[in-house]
PDB file of C-alpha atoms in Angstrom:
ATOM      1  CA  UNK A   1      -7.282   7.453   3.580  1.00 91.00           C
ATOM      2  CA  UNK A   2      -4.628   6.568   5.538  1.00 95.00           C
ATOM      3  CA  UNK A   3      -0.711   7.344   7.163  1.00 94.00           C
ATOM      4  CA  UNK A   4       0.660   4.061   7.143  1.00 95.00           C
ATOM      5  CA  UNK A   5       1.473   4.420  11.188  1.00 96.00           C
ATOM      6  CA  UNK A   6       0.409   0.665  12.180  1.00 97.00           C
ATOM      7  CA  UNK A   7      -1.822   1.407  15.383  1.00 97.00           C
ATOM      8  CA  UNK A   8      -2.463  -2.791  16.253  1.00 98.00           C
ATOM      9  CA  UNK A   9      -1.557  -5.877  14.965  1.00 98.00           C
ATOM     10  CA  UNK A  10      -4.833  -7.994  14.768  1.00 98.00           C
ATOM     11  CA  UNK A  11      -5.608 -11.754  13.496  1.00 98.00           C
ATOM     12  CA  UNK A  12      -7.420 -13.791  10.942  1.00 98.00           C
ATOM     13  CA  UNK A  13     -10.047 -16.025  13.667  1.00 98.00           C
ATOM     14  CA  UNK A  14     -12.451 -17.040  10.408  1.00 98.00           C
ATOM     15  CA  UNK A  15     -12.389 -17.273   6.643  1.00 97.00           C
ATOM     16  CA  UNK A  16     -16.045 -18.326   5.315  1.00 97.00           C
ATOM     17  CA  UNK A  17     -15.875 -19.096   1.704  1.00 94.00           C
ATOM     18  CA  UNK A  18     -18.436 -17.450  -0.528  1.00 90.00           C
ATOM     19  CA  UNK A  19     -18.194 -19.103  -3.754  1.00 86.00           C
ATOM     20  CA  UNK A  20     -15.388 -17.088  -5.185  1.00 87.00           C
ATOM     21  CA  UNK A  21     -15.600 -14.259  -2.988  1.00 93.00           C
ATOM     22  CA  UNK A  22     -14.871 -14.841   1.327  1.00 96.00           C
ATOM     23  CA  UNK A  23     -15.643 -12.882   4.305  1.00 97.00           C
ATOM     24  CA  UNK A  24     -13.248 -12.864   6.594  1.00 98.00           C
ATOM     25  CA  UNK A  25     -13.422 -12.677  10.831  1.00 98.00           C
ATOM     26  CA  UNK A  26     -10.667 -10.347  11.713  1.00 98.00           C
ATOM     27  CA  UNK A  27      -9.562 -10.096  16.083  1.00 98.00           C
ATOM     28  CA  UNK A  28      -8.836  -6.414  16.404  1.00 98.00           C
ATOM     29  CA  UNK A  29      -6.808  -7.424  20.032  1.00 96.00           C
ATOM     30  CA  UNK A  30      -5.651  -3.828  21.219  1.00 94.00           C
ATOM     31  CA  UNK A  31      -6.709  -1.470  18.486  1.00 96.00           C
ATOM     32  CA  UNK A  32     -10.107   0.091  19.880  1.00 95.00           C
ATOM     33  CA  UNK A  33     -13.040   0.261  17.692  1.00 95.00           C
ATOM     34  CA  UNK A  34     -15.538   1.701  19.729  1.00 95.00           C
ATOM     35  CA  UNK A  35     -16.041   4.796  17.670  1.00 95.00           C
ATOM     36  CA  UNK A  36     -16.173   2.468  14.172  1.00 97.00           C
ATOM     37  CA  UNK A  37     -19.435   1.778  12.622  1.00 97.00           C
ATOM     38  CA  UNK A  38     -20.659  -0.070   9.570  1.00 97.00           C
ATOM     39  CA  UNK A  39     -19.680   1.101   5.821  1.00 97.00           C
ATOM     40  CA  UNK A  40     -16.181   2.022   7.826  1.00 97.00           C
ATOM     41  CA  UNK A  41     -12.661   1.442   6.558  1.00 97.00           C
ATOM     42  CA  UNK A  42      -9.910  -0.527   8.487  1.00 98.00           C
ATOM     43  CA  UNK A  43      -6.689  -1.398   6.809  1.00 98.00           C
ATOM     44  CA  UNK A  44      -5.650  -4.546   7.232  1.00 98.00           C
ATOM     45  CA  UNK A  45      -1.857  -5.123   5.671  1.00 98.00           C
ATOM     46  CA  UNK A  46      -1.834  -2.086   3.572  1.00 98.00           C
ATOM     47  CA  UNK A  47      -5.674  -3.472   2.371  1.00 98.00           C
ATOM     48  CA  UNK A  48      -8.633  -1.147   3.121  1.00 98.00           C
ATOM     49  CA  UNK A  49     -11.469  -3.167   3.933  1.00 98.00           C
ATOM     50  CA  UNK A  50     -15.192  -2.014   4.725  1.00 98.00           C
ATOM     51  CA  UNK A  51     -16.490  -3.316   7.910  1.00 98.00           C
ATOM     52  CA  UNK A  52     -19.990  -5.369   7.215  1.00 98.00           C
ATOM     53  CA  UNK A  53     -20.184  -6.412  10.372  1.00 98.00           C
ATOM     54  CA  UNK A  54     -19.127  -5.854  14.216  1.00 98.00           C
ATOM     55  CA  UNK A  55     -18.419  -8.430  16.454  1.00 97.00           C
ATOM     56  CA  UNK A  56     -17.722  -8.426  20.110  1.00 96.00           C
ATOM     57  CA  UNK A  57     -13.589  -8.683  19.382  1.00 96.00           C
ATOM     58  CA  UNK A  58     -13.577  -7.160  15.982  1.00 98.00           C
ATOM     59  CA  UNK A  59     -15.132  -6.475  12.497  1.00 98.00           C
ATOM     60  CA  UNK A  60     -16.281  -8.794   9.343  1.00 98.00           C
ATOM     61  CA  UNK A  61     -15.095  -7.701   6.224  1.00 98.00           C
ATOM     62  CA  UNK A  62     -16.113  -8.840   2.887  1.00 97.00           C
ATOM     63  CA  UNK A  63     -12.929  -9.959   0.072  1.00 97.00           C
ATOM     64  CA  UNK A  64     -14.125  -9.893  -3.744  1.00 96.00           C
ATOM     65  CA  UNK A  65     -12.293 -11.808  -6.622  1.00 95.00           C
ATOM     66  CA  UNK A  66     -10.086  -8.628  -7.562  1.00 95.00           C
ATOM     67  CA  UNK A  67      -9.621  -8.058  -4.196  1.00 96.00           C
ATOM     68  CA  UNK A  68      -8.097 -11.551  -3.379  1.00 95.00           C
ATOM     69  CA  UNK A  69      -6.104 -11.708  -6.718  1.00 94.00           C
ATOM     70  CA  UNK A  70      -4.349  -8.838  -6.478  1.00 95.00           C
ATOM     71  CA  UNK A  71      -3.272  -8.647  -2.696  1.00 97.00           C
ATOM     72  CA  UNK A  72      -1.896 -11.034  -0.830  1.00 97.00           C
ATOM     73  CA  UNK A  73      -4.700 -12.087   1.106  1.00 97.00           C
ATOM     74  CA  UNK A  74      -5.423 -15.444  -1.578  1.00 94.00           C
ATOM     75  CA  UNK A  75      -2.723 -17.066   0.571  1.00 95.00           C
ATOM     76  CA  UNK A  76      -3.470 -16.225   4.290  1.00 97.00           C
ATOM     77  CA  UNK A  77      -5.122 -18.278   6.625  1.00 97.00           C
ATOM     78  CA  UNK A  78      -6.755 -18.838   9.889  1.00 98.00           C
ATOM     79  CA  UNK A  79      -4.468 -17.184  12.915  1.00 97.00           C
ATOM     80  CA  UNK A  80      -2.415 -14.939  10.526  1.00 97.00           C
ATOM     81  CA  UNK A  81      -1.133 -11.547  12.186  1.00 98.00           C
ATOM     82  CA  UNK A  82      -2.260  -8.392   9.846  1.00 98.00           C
ATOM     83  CA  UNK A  83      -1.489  -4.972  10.487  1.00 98.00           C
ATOM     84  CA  UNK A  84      -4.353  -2.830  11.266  1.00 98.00           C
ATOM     85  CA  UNK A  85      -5.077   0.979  11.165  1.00 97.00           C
ATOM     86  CA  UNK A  86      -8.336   2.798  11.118  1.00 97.00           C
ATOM     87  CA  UNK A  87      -8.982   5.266   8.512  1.00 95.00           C
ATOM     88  CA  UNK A  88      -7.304   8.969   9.303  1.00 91.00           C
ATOM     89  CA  UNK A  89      -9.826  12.285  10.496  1.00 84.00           C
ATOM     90  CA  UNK A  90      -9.256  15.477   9.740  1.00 81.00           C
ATOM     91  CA  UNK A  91      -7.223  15.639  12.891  1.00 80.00           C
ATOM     92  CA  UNK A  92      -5.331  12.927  12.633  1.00 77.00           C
ATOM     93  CA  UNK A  93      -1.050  13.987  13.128  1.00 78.00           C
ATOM     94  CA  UNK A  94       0.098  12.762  10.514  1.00 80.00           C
ATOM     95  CA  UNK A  95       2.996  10.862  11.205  1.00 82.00           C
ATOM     96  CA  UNK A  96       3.766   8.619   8.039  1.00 86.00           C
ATOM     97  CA  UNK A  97       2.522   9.086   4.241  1.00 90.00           C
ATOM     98  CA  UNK A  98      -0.656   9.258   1.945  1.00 90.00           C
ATOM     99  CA  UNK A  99      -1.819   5.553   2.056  1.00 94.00           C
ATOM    100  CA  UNK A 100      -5.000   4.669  -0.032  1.00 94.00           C
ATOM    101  CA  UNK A 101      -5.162   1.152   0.903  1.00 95.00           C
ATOM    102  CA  UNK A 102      -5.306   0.471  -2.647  1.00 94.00           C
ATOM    103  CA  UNK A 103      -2.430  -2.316  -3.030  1.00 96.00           C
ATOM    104  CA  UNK A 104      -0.284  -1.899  -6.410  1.00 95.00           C
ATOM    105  CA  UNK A 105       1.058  -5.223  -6.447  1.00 96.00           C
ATOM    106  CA  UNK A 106       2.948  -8.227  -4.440  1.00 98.00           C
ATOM    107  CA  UNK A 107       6.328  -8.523  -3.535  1.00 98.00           C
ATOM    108  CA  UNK A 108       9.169 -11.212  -1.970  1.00 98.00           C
ATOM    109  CA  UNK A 109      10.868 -10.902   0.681  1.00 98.00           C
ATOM    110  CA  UNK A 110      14.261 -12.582  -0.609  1.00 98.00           C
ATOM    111  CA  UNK A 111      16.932 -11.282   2.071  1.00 98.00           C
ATOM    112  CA  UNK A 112      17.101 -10.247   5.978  1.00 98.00           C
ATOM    113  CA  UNK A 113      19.899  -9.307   8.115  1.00 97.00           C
ATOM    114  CA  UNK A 114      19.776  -8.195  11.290  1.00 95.00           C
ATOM    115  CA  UNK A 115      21.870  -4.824  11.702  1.00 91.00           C
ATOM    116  CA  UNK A 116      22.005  -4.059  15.704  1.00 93.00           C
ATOM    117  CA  UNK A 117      18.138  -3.642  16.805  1.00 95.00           C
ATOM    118  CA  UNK A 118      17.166  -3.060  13.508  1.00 97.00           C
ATOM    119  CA  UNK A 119      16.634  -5.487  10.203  1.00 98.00           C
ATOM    120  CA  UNK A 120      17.256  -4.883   7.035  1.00 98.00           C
ATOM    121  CA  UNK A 121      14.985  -6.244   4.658  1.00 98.00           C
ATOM    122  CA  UNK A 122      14.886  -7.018   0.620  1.00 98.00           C
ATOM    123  CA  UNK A 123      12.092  -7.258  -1.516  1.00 98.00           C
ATOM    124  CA  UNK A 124      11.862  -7.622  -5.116  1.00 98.00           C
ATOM    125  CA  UNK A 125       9.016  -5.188  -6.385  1.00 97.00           C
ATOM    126  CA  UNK A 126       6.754  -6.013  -9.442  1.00 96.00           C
ATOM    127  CA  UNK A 127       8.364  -4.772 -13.150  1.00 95.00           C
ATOM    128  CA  UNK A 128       5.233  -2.374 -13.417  1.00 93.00           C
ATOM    129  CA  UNK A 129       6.043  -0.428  -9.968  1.00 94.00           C
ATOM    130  CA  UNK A 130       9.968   0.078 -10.230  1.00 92.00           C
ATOM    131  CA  UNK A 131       9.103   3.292 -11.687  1.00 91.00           C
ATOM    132  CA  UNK A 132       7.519   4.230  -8.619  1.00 92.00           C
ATOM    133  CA  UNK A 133      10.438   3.921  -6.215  1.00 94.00           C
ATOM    134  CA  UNK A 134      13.357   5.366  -5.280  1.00 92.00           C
ATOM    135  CA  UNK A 135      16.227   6.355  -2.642  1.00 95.00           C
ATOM    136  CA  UNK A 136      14.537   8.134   0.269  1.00 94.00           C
ATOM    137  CA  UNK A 137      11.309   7.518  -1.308  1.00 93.00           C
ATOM    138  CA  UNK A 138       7.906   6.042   0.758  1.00 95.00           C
ATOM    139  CA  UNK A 139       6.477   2.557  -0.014  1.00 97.00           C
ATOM    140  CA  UNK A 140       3.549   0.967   1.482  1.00 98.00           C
ATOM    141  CA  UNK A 141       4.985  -2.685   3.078  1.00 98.00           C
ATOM    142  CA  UNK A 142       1.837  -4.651   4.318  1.00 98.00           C
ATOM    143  CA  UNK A 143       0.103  -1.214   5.407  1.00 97.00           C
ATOM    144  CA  UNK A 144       3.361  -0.048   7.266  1.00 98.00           C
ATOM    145  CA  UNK A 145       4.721   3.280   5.766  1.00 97.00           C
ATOM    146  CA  UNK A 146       8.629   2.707   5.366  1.00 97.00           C
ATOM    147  CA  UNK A 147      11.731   4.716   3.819  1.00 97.00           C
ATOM    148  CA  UNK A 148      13.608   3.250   1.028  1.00 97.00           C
ATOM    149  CA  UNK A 149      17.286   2.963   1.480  1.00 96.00           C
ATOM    150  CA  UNK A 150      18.252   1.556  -1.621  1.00 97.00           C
ATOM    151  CA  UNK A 151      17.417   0.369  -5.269  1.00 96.00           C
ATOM    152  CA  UNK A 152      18.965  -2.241  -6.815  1.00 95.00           C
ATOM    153  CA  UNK A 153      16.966  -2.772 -10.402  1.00 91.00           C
ATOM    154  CA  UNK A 154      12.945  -4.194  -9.078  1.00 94.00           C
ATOM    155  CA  UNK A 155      14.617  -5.300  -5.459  1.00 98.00           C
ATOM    156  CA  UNK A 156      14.299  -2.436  -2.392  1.00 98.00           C
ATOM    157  CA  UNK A 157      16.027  -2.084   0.516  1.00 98.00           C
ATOM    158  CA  UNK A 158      14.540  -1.347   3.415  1.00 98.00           C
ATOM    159  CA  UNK A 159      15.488  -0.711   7.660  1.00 97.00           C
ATOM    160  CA  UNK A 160      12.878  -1.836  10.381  1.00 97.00           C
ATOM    161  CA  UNK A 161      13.517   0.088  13.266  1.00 97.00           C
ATOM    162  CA  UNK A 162      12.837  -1.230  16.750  1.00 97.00           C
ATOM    163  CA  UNK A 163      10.155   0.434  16.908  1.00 97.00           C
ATOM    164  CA  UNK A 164       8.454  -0.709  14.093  1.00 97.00           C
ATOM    165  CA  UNK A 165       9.297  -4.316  14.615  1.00 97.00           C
ATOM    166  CA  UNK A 166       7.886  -4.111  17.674  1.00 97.00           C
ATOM    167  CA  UNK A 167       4.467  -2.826  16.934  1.00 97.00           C
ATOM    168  CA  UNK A 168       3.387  -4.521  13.544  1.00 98.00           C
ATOM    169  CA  UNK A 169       4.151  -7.992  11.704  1.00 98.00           C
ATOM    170  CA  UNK A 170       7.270  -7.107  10.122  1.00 97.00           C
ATOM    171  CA  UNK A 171       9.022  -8.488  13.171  1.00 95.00           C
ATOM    172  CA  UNK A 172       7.756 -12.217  11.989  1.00 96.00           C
ATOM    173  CA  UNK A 173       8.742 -11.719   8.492  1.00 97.00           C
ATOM    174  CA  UNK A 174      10.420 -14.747   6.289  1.00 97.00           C
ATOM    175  CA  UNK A 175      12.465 -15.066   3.273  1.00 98.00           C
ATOM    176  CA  UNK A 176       9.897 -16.137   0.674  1.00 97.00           C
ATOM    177  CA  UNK A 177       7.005 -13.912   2.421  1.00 97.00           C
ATOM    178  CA  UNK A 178       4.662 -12.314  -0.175  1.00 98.00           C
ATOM    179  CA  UNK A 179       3.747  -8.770   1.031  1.00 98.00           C
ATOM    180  CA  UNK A 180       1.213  -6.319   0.375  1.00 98.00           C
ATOM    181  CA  UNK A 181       2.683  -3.277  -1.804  1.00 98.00           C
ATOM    182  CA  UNK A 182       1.357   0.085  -2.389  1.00 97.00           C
ATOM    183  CA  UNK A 183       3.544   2.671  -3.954  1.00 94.00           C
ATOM    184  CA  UNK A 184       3.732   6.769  -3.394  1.00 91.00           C
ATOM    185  CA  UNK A 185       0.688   8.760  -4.355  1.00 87.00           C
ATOM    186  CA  UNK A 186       2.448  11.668  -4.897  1.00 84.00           C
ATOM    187  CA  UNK A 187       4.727   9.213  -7.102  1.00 83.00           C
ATOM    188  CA  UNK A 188       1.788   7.467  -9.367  1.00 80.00           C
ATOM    189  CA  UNK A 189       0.018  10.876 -10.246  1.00 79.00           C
ATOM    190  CA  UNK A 190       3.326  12.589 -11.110  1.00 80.00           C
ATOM    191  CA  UNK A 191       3.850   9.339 -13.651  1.00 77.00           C
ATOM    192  CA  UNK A 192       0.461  10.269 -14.455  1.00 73.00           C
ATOM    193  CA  UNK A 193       0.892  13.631 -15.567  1.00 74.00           C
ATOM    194  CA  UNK A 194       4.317  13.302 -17.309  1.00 75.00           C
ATOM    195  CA  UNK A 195       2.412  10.292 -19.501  1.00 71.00           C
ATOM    196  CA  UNK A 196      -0.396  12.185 -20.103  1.00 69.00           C
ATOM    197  CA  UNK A 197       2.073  15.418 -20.995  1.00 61.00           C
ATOM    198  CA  UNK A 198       4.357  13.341 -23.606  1.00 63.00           C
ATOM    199  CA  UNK A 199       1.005  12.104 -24.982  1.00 65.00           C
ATOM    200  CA  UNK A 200      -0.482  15.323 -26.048  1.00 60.00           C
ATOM    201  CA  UNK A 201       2.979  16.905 -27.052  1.00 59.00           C
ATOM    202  CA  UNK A 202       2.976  14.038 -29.987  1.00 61.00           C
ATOM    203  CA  UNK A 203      -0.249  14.777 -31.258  1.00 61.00           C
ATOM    204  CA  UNK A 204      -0.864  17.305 -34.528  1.00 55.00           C
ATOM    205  CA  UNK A 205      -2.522  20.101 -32.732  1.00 58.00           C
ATOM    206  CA  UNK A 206      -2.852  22.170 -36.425  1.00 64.00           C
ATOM    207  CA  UNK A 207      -1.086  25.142 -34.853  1.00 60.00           C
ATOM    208  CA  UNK A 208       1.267  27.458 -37.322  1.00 66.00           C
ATOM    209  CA  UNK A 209       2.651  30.839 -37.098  1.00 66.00           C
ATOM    210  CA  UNK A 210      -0.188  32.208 -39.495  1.00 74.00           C
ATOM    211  CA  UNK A 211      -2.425  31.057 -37.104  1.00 66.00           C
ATOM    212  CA  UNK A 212      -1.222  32.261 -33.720  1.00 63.00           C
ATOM    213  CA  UNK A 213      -0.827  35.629 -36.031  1.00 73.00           C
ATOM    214  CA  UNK A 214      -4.351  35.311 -37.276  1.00 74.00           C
ATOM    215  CA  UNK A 215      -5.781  35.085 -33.671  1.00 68.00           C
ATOM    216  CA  UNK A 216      -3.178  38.310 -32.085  1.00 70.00           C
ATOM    217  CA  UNK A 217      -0.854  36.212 -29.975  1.00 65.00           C
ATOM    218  CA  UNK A 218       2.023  37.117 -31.716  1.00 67.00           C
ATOM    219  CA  UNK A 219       2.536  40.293 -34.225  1.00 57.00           C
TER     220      UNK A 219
END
């Protein structure tokens, strides 16, 4: 589990190829891993990823198939910047949102303007998560927790903050950039429920008024 507070901004130094799986060599520059151990979890741009192996600047993490087809990651390459965070303890503050690290999909960057110190940034969001957003809502944005501004159909609006662009790889982002996208917990399971809810309404549960007589819940 994680906040979505972006605590270094690491790099990709290796991609070994696996047949259709990779591992991939990831620089950890500032963020300190002296306390991580193998079996861990690091998110790297909104991507949790177990570390299989410790080097002396970072951690090896292994990619599967589903893993590389449904995140971003197919299309990085050697000397990429990613977003890192260690998984949250117990005592963690917790400064941004539930983050799983479980990416939902992958958007496009398609518009940014820089607004003062800050940048404002457009991104169209796959059909199957618009339901998941909204004004003043969370997203996930390559494993940096971020407030929605506005909705305009599938595209989000989002403001970068100094801050922010100062400390993760938002600051480097492109029209045309794919990014990582993970939408609200609290947002999926409350989908969830209301599904599952209009589901069971519509089925014939064989209940009359002779029978809720029968049993004594109503006289």
């Amino acid at each position: 589990m994680f906040t979505g507070i972006i605590e270094a901004v690491g790099n990709i130094s290796a991609i070994i190829r696996n047949n259709d799986d990779i591992s991939m060599v990831i620089n950890t520059n500032r963020l300190d891993i002296s306390d991580v151990k193998l079996g861990d979890s690091i998110a790297s741009n909104g991507v949790c990823l177990t570390v299989s192996k410790l080097t002396p600047t970072g951690f090896v993490a292994d990619l599967s198939t589903e893993t590389l087809k449904r995140t971003a990651f197919h299309s990085y390459h050697v000397g990429q910047k990613i977003n890192l965070e260690k998984a949250m303890l117990p005592t963690t503050r917790f400064g941004g949102h539930i983050v799983s690290g479980h990416v939902d999909g992958i958007g496009d960057i398609i518009e940014l303007k820089r607004k003062g110190r800050t940048l404002d940034m457009w991104i169209t969001v796959p059909i199957h998560l618009k339901k998941f957003v909204s004004e003043k809502g969370s997203v996930c944005i390559d494993g940096t927790s971020l407030t929605i501004n506005a909705v305009y159909q599938n595209v989000i609006k989002l403001t970068i903050i100094p801050h922010t662009l100062a400390n993760t790889t938002l600051a480097n982002a492109t029209i045309d950039q794919k990014v990582n996208i993970e939408a609200d917990m609290m947002a999926r399971y409350l989908e969830r429920l209301i599904s599952i809810d209009k589901q069971e309404s519509k089925k014939n549960t064989n209940v009359s008024m002779s029978l809720l007589e029968k049993h004594g819940f109503i006289v």
